CSV table of C-alpha atoms (C1' of nucleotides) in Angstrom, one decimal:
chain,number,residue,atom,x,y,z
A,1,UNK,CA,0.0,0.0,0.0
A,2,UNK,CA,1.7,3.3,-0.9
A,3,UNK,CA,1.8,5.7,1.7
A,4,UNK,CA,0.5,8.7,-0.7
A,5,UNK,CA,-2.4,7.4,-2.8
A,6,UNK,CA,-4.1,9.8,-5.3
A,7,UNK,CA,-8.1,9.2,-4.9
A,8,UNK,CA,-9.7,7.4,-7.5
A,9,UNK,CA,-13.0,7.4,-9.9
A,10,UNK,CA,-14.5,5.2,-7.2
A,11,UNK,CA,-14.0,7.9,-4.3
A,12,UNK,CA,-16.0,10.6,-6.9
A,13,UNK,CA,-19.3,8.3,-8.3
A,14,UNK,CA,-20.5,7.4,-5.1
A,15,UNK,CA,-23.9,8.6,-5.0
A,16,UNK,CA,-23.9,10.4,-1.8
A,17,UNK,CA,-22.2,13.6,-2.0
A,18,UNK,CA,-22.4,14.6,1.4
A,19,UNK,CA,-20.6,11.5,2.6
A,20,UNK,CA,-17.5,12.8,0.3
A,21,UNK,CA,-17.8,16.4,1.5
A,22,UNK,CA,-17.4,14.5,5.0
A,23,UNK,CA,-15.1,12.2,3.4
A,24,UNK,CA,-12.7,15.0,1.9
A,25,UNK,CA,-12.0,16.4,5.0
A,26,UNK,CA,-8.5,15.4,6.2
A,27,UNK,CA,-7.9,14.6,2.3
A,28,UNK,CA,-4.9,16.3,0.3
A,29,UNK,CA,-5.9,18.4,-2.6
A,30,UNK,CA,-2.7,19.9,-5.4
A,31,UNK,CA,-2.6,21.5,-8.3
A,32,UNK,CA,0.8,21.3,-10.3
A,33,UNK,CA,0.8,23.2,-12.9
A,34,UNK,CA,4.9,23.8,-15.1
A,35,UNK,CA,6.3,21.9,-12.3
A,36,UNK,CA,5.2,24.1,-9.4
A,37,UNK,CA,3.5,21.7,-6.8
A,38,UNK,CA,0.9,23.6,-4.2
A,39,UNK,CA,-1.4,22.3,-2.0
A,40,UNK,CA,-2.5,21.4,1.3
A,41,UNK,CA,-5.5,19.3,3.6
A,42,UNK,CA,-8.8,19.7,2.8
A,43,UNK,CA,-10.2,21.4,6.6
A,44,UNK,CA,-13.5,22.5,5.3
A,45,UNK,CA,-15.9,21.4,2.6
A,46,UNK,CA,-19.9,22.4,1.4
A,47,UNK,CA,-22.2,19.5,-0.4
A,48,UNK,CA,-24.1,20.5,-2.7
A,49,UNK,CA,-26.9,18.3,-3.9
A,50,UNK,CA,-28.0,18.2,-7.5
A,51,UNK,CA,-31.7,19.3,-9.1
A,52,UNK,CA,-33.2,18.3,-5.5
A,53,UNK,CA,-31.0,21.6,-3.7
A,54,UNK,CA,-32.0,25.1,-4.0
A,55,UNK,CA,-28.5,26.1,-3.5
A,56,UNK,CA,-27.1,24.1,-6.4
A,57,UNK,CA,-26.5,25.6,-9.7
A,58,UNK,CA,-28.3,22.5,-11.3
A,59,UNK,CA,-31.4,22.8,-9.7
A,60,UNK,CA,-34.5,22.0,-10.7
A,61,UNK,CA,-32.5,20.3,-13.9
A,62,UNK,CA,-30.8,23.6,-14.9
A,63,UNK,CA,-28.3,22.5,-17.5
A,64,UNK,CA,-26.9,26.3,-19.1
A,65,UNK,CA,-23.5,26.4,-20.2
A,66,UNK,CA,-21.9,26.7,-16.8
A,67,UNK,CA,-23.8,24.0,-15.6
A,68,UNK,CA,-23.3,21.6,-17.9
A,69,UNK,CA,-20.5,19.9,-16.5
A,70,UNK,CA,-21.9,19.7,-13.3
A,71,UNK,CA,-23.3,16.5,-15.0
A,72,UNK,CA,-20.7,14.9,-16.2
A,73,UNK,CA,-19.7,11.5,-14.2
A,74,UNK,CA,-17.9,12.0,-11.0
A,75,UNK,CA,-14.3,13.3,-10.7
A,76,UNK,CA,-14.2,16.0,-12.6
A,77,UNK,CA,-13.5,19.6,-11.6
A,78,UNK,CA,-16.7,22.7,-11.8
A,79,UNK,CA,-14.9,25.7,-11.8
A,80,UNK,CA,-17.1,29.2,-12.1
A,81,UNK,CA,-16.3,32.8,-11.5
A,82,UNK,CA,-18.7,34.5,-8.5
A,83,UNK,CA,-18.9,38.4,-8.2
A,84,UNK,CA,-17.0,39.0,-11.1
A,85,UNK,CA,-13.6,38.2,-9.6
A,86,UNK,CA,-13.0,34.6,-8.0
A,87,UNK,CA,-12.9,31.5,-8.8
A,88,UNK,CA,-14.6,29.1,-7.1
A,89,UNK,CA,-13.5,25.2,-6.8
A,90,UNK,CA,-15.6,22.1,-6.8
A,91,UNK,CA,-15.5,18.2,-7.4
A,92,UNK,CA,-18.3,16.7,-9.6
A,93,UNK,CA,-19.0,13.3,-8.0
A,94,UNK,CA,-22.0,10.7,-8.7
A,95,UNK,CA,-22.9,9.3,-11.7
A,96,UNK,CA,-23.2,10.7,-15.2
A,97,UNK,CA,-26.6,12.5,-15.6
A,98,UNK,CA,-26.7,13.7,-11.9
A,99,UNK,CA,-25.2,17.0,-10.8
A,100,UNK,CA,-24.0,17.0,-7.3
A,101,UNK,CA,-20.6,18.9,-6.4
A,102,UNK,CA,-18.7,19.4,-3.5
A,103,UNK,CA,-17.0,23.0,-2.8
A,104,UNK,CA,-13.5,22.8,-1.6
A,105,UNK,CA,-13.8,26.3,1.1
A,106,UNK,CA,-10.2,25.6,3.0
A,107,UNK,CA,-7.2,24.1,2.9
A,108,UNK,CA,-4.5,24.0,5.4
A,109,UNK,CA,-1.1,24.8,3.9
A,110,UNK,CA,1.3,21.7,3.4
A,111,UNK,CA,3.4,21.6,-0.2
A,112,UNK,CA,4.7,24.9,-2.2
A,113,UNK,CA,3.6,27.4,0.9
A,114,UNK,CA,6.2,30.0,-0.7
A,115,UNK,CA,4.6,29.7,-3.9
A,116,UNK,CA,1.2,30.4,-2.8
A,117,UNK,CA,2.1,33.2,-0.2
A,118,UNK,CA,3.2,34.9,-3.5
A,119,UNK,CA,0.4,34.0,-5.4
A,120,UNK,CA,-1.9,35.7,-2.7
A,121,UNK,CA,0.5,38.3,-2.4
A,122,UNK,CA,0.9,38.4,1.2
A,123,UNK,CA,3.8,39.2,3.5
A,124,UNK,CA,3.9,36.2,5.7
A,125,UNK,CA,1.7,33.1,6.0
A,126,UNK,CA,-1.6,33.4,7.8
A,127,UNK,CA,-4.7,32.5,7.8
A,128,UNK,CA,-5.8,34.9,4.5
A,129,UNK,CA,-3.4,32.1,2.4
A,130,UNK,CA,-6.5,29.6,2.5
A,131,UNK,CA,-9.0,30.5,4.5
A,132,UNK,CA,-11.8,30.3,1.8
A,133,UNK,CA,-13.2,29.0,-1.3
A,134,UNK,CA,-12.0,31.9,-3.3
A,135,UNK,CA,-8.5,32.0,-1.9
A,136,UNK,CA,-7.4,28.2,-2.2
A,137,UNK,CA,-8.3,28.7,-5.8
A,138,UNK,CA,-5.7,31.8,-5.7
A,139,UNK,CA,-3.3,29.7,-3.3
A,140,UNK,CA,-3.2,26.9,-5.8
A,141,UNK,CA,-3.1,29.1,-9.5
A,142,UNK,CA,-6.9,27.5,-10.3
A,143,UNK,CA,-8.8,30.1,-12.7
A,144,UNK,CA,-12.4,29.0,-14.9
A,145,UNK,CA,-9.9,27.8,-17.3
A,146,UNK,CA,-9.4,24.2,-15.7
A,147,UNK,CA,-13.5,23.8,-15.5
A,148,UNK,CA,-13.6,20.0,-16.8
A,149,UNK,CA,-10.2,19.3,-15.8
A,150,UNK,CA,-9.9,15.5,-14.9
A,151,UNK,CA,-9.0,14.7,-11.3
A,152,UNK,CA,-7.2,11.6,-12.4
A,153,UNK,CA,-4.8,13.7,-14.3
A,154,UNK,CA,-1.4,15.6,-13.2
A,155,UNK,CA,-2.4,18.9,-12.7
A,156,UNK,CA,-5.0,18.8,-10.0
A,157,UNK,CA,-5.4,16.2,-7.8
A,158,UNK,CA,-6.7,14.5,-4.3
A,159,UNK,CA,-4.9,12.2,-1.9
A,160,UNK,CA,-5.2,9.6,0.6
A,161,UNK,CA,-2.3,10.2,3.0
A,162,UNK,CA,-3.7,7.7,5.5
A,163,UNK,CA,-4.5,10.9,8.0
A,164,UNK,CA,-7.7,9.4,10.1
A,165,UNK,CA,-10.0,11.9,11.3
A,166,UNK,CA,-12.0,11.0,13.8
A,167,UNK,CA,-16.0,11.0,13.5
A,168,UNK,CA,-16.5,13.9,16.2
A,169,UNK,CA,-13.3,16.0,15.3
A,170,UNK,CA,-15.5,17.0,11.7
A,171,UNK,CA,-18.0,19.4,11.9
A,172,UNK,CA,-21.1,20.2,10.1
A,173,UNK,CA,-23.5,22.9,9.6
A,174,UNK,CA,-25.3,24.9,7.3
A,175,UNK,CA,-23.5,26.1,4.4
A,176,UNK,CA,-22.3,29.8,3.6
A,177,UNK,CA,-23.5,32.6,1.5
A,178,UNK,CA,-26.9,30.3,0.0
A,179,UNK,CA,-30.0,32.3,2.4
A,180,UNK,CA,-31.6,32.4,-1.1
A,181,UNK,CA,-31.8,28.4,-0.8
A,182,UNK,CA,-34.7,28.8,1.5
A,183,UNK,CA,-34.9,25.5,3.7
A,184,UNK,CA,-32.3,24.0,1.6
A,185,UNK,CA,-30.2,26.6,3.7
A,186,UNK,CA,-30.7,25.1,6.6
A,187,UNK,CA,-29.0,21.8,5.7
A,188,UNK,CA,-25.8,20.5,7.9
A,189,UNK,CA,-24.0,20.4,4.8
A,190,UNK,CA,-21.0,21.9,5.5
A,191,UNK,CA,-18.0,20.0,6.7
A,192,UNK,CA,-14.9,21.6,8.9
A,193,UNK,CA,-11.8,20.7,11.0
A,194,UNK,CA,-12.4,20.6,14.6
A,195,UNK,CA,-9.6,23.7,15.7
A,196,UNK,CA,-8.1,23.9,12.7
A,197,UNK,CA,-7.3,27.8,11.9
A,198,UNK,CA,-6.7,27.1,8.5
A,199,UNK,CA,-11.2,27.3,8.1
A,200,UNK,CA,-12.6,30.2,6.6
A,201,UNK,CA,-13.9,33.0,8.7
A,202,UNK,CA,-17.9,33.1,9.5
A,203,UNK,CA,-19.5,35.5,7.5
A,204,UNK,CA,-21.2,37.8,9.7
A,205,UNK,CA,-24.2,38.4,7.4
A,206,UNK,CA,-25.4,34.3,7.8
A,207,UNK,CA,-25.3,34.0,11.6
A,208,UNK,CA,-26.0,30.3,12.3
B,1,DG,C1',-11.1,44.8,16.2
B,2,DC,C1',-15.1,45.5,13.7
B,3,DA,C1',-19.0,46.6,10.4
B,4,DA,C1',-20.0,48.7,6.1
B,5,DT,C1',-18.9,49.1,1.4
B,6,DG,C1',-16.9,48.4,-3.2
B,7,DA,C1',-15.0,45.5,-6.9
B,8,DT,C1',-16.3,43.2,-11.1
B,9,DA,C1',-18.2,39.9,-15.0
B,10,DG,C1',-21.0,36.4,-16.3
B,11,DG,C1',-25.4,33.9,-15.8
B,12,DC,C1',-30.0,34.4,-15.9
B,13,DT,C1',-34.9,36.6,-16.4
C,1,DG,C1',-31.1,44.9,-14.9
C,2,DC,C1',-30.5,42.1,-11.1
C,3,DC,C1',-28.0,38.7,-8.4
C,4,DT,C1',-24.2,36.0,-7.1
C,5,DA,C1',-21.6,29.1,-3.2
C,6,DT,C1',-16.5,36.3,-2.0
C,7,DC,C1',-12.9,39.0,-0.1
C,8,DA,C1',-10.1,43.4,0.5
C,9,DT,C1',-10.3,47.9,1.9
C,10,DT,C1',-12.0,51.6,4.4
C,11,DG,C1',-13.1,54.2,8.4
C,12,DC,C1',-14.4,54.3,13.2
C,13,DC,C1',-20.8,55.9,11.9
DNA sequence: GCAATGATAGGCT
DNA sequence: GCCTATCATTGCC
Protein backbone atom coordinates (compact mmCIF):
# COMPACT_ATOMS: atom_id res chain seq x y z
CA UNK A 1 0.00 0.00 0.00
CA UNK A 2 1.71 3.33 -0.93
CA UNK A 3 1.80 5.72 1.67
CA UNK A 4 0.48 8.69 -0.68
CA UNK A 5 -2.37 7.43 -2.83
CA UNK A 6 -4.14 9.75 -5.32
CA UNK A 7 -8.14 9.18 -4.90
CA UNK A 8 -9.72 7.39 -7.47
CA UNK A 9 -12.99 7.42 -9.86
CA UNK A 10 -14.46 5.24 -7.20
CA UNK A 11 -13.96 7.89 -4.31
CA UNK A 12 -16.01 10.62 -6.87
CA UNK A 13 -19.25 8.30 -8.34
CA UNK A 14 -20.52 7.38 -5.07
CA UNK A 15 -23.85 8.60 -4.97
CA UNK A 16 -23.88 10.37 -1.83
CA UNK A 17 -22.21 13.60 -1.97
CA UNK A 18 -22.43 14.61 1.38
CA UNK A 19 -20.63 11.48 2.55
CA UNK A 20 -17.49 12.81 0.28
CA UNK A 21 -17.82 16.37 1.47
CA UNK A 22 -17.40 14.54 5.01
CA UNK A 23 -15.08 12.19 3.35
CA UNK A 24 -12.66 15.04 1.88
CA UNK A 25 -12.00 16.39 5.00
CA UNK A 26 -8.47 15.36 6.21
CA UNK A 27 -7.86 14.57 2.27
CA UNK A 28 -4.87 16.28 0.31
CA UNK A 29 -5.88 18.41 -2.60
CA UNK A 30 -2.70 19.89 -5.41
CA UNK A 31 -2.57 21.45 -8.32
CA UNK A 32 0.76 21.31 -10.33
CA UNK A 33 0.84 23.24 -12.90
CA UNK A 34 4.91 23.83 -15.07
CA UNK A 35 6.31 21.94 -12.33
CA UNK A 36 5.21 24.06 -9.41
CA UNK A 37 3.45 21.69 -6.79
CA UNK A 38 0.89 23.58 -4.20
CA UNK A 39 -1.40 22.32 -1.95
CA UNK A 40 -2.53 21.41 1.28
CA UNK A 41 -5.50 19.34 3.57
CA UNK A 42 -8.78 19.68 2.81
CA UNK A 43 -10.17 21.42 6.64
CA UNK A 44 -13.54 22.53 5.32
CA UNK A 45 -15.86 21.44 2.64
CA UNK A 46 -19.87 22.39 1.44
CA UNK A 47 -22.19 19.46 -0.38
CA UNK A 48 -24.09 20.47 -2.72
CA UNK A 49 -26.89 18.29 -3.94
CA UNK A 50 -28.00 18.20 -7.55
CA UNK A 51 -31.70 19.26 -9.12
CA UNK A 52 -33.22 18.34 -5.49
CA UNK A 53 -30.97 21.63 -3.73
CA UNK A 54 -31.99 25.12 -3.99
CA UNK A 55 -28.52 26.12 -3.49
CA UNK A 56 -27.08 24.08 -6.37
CA UNK A 57 -26.47 25.64 -9.72
CA UNK A 58 -28.27 22.45 -11.30
CA UNK A 59 -31.39 22.78 -9.69
CA UNK A 60 -34.49 22.04 -10.65
CA UNK A 61 -32.53 20.32 -13.89
CA UNK A 62 -30.77 23.57 -14.85
CA UNK A 63 -28.33 22.54 -17.46
CA UNK A 64 -26.91 26.29 -19.13
CA UNK A 65 -23.50 26.40 -20.18
CA UNK A 66 -21.91 26.69 -16.75
CA UNK A 67 -23.84 23.97 -15.58
CA UNK A 68 -23.28 21.65 -17.87
CA UNK A 69 -20.51 19.95 -16.46
CA UNK A 70 -21.93 19.67 -13.32
CA UNK A 71 -23.34 16.47 -14.97
CA UNK A 72 -20.69 14.92 -16.17
CA UNK A 73 -19.75 11.48 -14.25
CA UNK A 74 -17.87 12.03 -10.95
CA UNK A 75 -14.27 13.28 -10.74
CA UNK A 76 -14.19 16.02 -12.58
CA UNK A 77 -13.49 19.64 -11.57
CA UNK A 78 -16.69 22.69 -11.80
CA UNK A 79 -14.94 25.75 -11.76
CA UNK A 80 -17.09 29.16 -12.14
CA UNK A 81 -16.27 32.84 -11.45
CA UNK A 82 -18.68 34.45 -8.47
CA UNK A 83 -18.86 38.40 -8.24
CA UNK A 84 -16.97 38.95 -11.05
CA UNK A 85 -13.59 38.22 -9.58
CA UNK A 86 -12.96 34.55 -7.99
CA UNK A 87 -12.95 31.50 -8.77
CA UNK A 88 -14.58 29.09 -7.15
CA UNK A 89 -13.46 25.18 -6.81
CA UNK A 90 -15.61 22.09 -6.76
CA UNK A 91 -15.51 18.20 -7.41
CA UNK A 92 -18.32 16.73 -9.63
CA UNK A 93 -19.03 13.32 -7.97
CA UNK A 94 -21.99 10.68 -8.68
CA UNK A 95 -22.91 9.27 -11.70
CA UNK A 96 -23.16 10.73 -15.19
CA UNK A 97 -26.56 12.45 -15.57
CA UNK A 98 -26.68 13.72 -11.94
CA UNK A 99 -25.19 16.99 -10.81
CA UNK A 100 -24.01 17.04 -7.33
CA UNK A 101 -20.56 18.89 -6.40
CA UNK A 102 -18.73 19.43 -3.51
CA UNK A 103 -16.98 23.00 -2.79
CA UNK A 104 -13.54 22.80 -1.58
CA UNK A 105 -13.83 26.29 1.07
CA UNK A 106 -10.17 25.56 2.99
CA UNK A 107 -7.21 24.14 2.85
CA UNK A 108 -4.49 24.00 5.40
CA UNK A 109 -1.13 24.79 3.87
CA UNK A 110 1.33 21.66 3.40
CA UNK A 111 3.37 21.63 -0.24
CA UNK A 112 4.70 24.86 -2.23
CA UNK A 113 3.63 27.37 0.91
CA UNK A 114 6.17 30.01 -0.73
CA UNK A 115 4.57 29.74 -3.93
CA UNK A 116 1.16 30.37 -2.84
CA UNK A 117 2.06 33.21 -0.22
CA UNK A 118 3.21 34.91 -3.46
CA UNK A 119 0.37 33.98 -5.39
CA UNK A 120 -1.92 35.65 -2.73
CA UNK A 121 0.47 38.27 -2.45
CA UNK A 122 0.88 38.36 1.20
CA UNK A 123 3.79 39.22 3.47
CA UNK A 124 3.86 36.18 5.68
CA UNK A 125 1.74 33.06 6.03
CA UNK A 126 -1.61 33.43 7.83
CA UNK A 127 -4.73 32.47 7.75
CA UNK A 128 -5.83 34.93 4.47
CA UNK A 129 -3.38 32.12 2.37
CA UNK A 130 -6.52 29.57 2.48
CA UNK A 131 -9.03 30.51 4.48
CA UNK A 132 -11.82 30.33 1.85
CA UNK A 133 -13.22 29.02 -1.27
CA UNK A 134 -11.96 31.88 -3.28
CA UNK A 135 -8.46 32.01 -1.93
CA UNK A 136 -7.37 28.15 -2.23
CA UNK A 137 -8.33 28.69 -5.80
CA UNK A 138 -5.68 31.80 -5.68
CA UNK A 139 -3.33 29.72 -3.32
CA UNK A 140 -3.16 26.95 -5.80
CA UNK A 141 -3.07 29.13 -9.50
CA UNK A 142 -6.91 27.47 -10.32
CA UNK A 143 -8.85 30.06 -12.69
CA UNK A 144 -12.38 28.98 -14.85
CA UNK A 145 -9.95 27.84 -17.34
CA UNK A 146 -9.44 24.18 -15.72
CA UNK A 147 -13.47 23.84 -15.51
CA UNK A 148 -13.58 20.04 -16.77
CA UNK A 149 -10.17 19.30 -15.83
CA UNK A 150 -9.94 15.48 -14.90
CA UNK A 151 -9.00 14.72 -11.29
CA UNK A 152 -7.19 11.62 -12.43
CA UNK A 153 -4.84 13.74 -14.26
CA UNK A 154 -1.37 15.61 -13.21
CA UNK A 155 -2.44 18.87 -12.70
CA UNK A 156 -5.03 18.83 -9.99
CA UNK A 157 -5.41 16.17 -7.78
CA UNK A 158 -6.66 14.51 -4.32
CA UNK A 159 -4.93 12.16 -1.88
CA UNK A 160 -5.17 9.64 0.61
CA UNK A 161 -2.28 10.22 2.96
CA UNK A 162 -3.66 7.72 5.52
CA UNK A 163 -4.46 10.91 8.05
CA UNK A 164 -7.70 9.38 10.09
CA UNK A 165 -10.00 11.88 11.25
CA UNK A 166 -12.02 10.98 13.81
CA UNK A 167 -16.03 10.96 13.52
CA UNK A 168 -16.49 13.92 16.16
CA UNK A 169 -13.32 16.01 15.26
CA UNK A 170 -15.49 16.96 11.71
CA UNK A 171 -18.03 19.45 11.88
CA UNK A 172 -21.10 20.24 10.10
CA UNK A 173 -23.51 22.91 9.58
CA UNK A 174 -25.31 24.85 7.31
CA UNK A 175 -23.51 26.08 4.42
CA UNK A 176 -22.30 29.78 3.56
CA UNK A 177 -23.48 32.56 1.51
CA UNK A 178 -26.89 30.33 0.02
CA UNK A 179 -29.96 32.30 2.45
CA UNK A 180 -31.63 32.43 -1.15
CA UNK A 181 -31.78 28.42 -0.81
CA UNK A 182 -34.73 28.83 1.48
CA UNK A 183 -34.88 25.53 3.74
CA UNK A 184 -32.26 24.04 1.57
CA UNK A 185 -30.21 26.65 3.67
CA UNK A 186 -30.71 25.11 6.62
CA UNK A 187 -29.05 21.78 5.67
CA UNK A 188 -25.82 20.47 7.92
CA UNK A 189 -24.02 20.43 4.80
CA UNK A 190 -20.99 21.93 5.49
CA UNK A 191 -18.00 19.99 6.70
CA UNK A 192 -14.86 21.56 8.88
CA UNK A 193 -11.75 20.73 11.01
CA UNK A 194 -12.45 20.65 14.59
CA UNK A 195 -9.63 23.66 15.74
CA UNK A 196 -8.09 23.87 12.70
CA UNK A 197 -7.34 27.79 11.92
CA UNK A 198 -6.73 27.15 8.49
CA UNK A 199 -11.16 27.28 8.13
CA UNK A 200 -12.64 30.16 6.61
CA UNK A 201 -13.94 32.98 8.68
CA UNK A 202 -17.88 33.10 9.50
CA UNK A 203 -19.46 35.50 7.45
CA UNK A 204 -21.18 37.81 9.68
CA UNK A 205 -24.22 38.44 7.36
CA UNK A 206 -25.43 34.32 7.77
CA UNK A 207 -25.27 33.99 11.62
CA UNK A 208 -25.96 30.28 12.33
C1' DG B 1 -11.09 44.83 16.18
C1' DC B 2 -15.11 45.46 13.72
C1' DA B 3 -19.04 46.61 10.43
C1' DA B 4 -19.97 48.71 6.12
C1' DT B 5 -18.86 49.07 1.40
C1' DG B 6 -16.91 48.43 -3.21
C1' DA B 7 -14.96 45.52 -6.88
C1' DT B 8 -16.25 43.21 -11.07
C1' DA B 9 -18.18 39.92 -14.96
C1' DG B 10 -21.03 36.40 -16.33
C1' DG B 11 -25.40 33.88 -15.77
C1' DC B 12 -30.00 34.37 -15.89
C1' DT B 13 -34.89 36.62 -16.40
C1' DG C 1 -31.10 44.95 -14.90
C1' DC C 2 -30.51 42.07 -11.10
C1' DC C 3 -28.03 38.72 -8.41
C1' DT C 4 -24.15 36.02 -7.07
C1' DA C 5 -21.57 29.07 -3.17
C1' DT C 6 -16.48 36.28 -1.99
C1' DC C 7 -12.90 38.99 -0.09
C1' DA C 8 -10.06 43.40 0.50
C1' DT C 9 -10.33 47.87 1.93
C1' DT C 10 -12.01 51.59 4.42
C1' DG C 11 -13.12 54.24 8.38
C1' DC C 12 -14.42 54.32 13.16
C1' DC C 13 -20.79 55.89 11.88
Amino acid sequence: MRLQQKLSSDFYTRPDVVTIARDLIGKYFFSSFDGVLTGGMVVETEAYSGTSDAACHAHLGRRTKRTQIMYEQGGVAYVYLIYGIYSLFNIVTNAEGTADAVLIRAIEPIEGIEEMRLRRGLAKVEPRLTAGPGLVTQALGISTQHNGTQLSGSEIWFEDRGMLVPEDQIIAGPRVGVAYAGADALLPWRFSLKGSRWVSKANPKYPQ
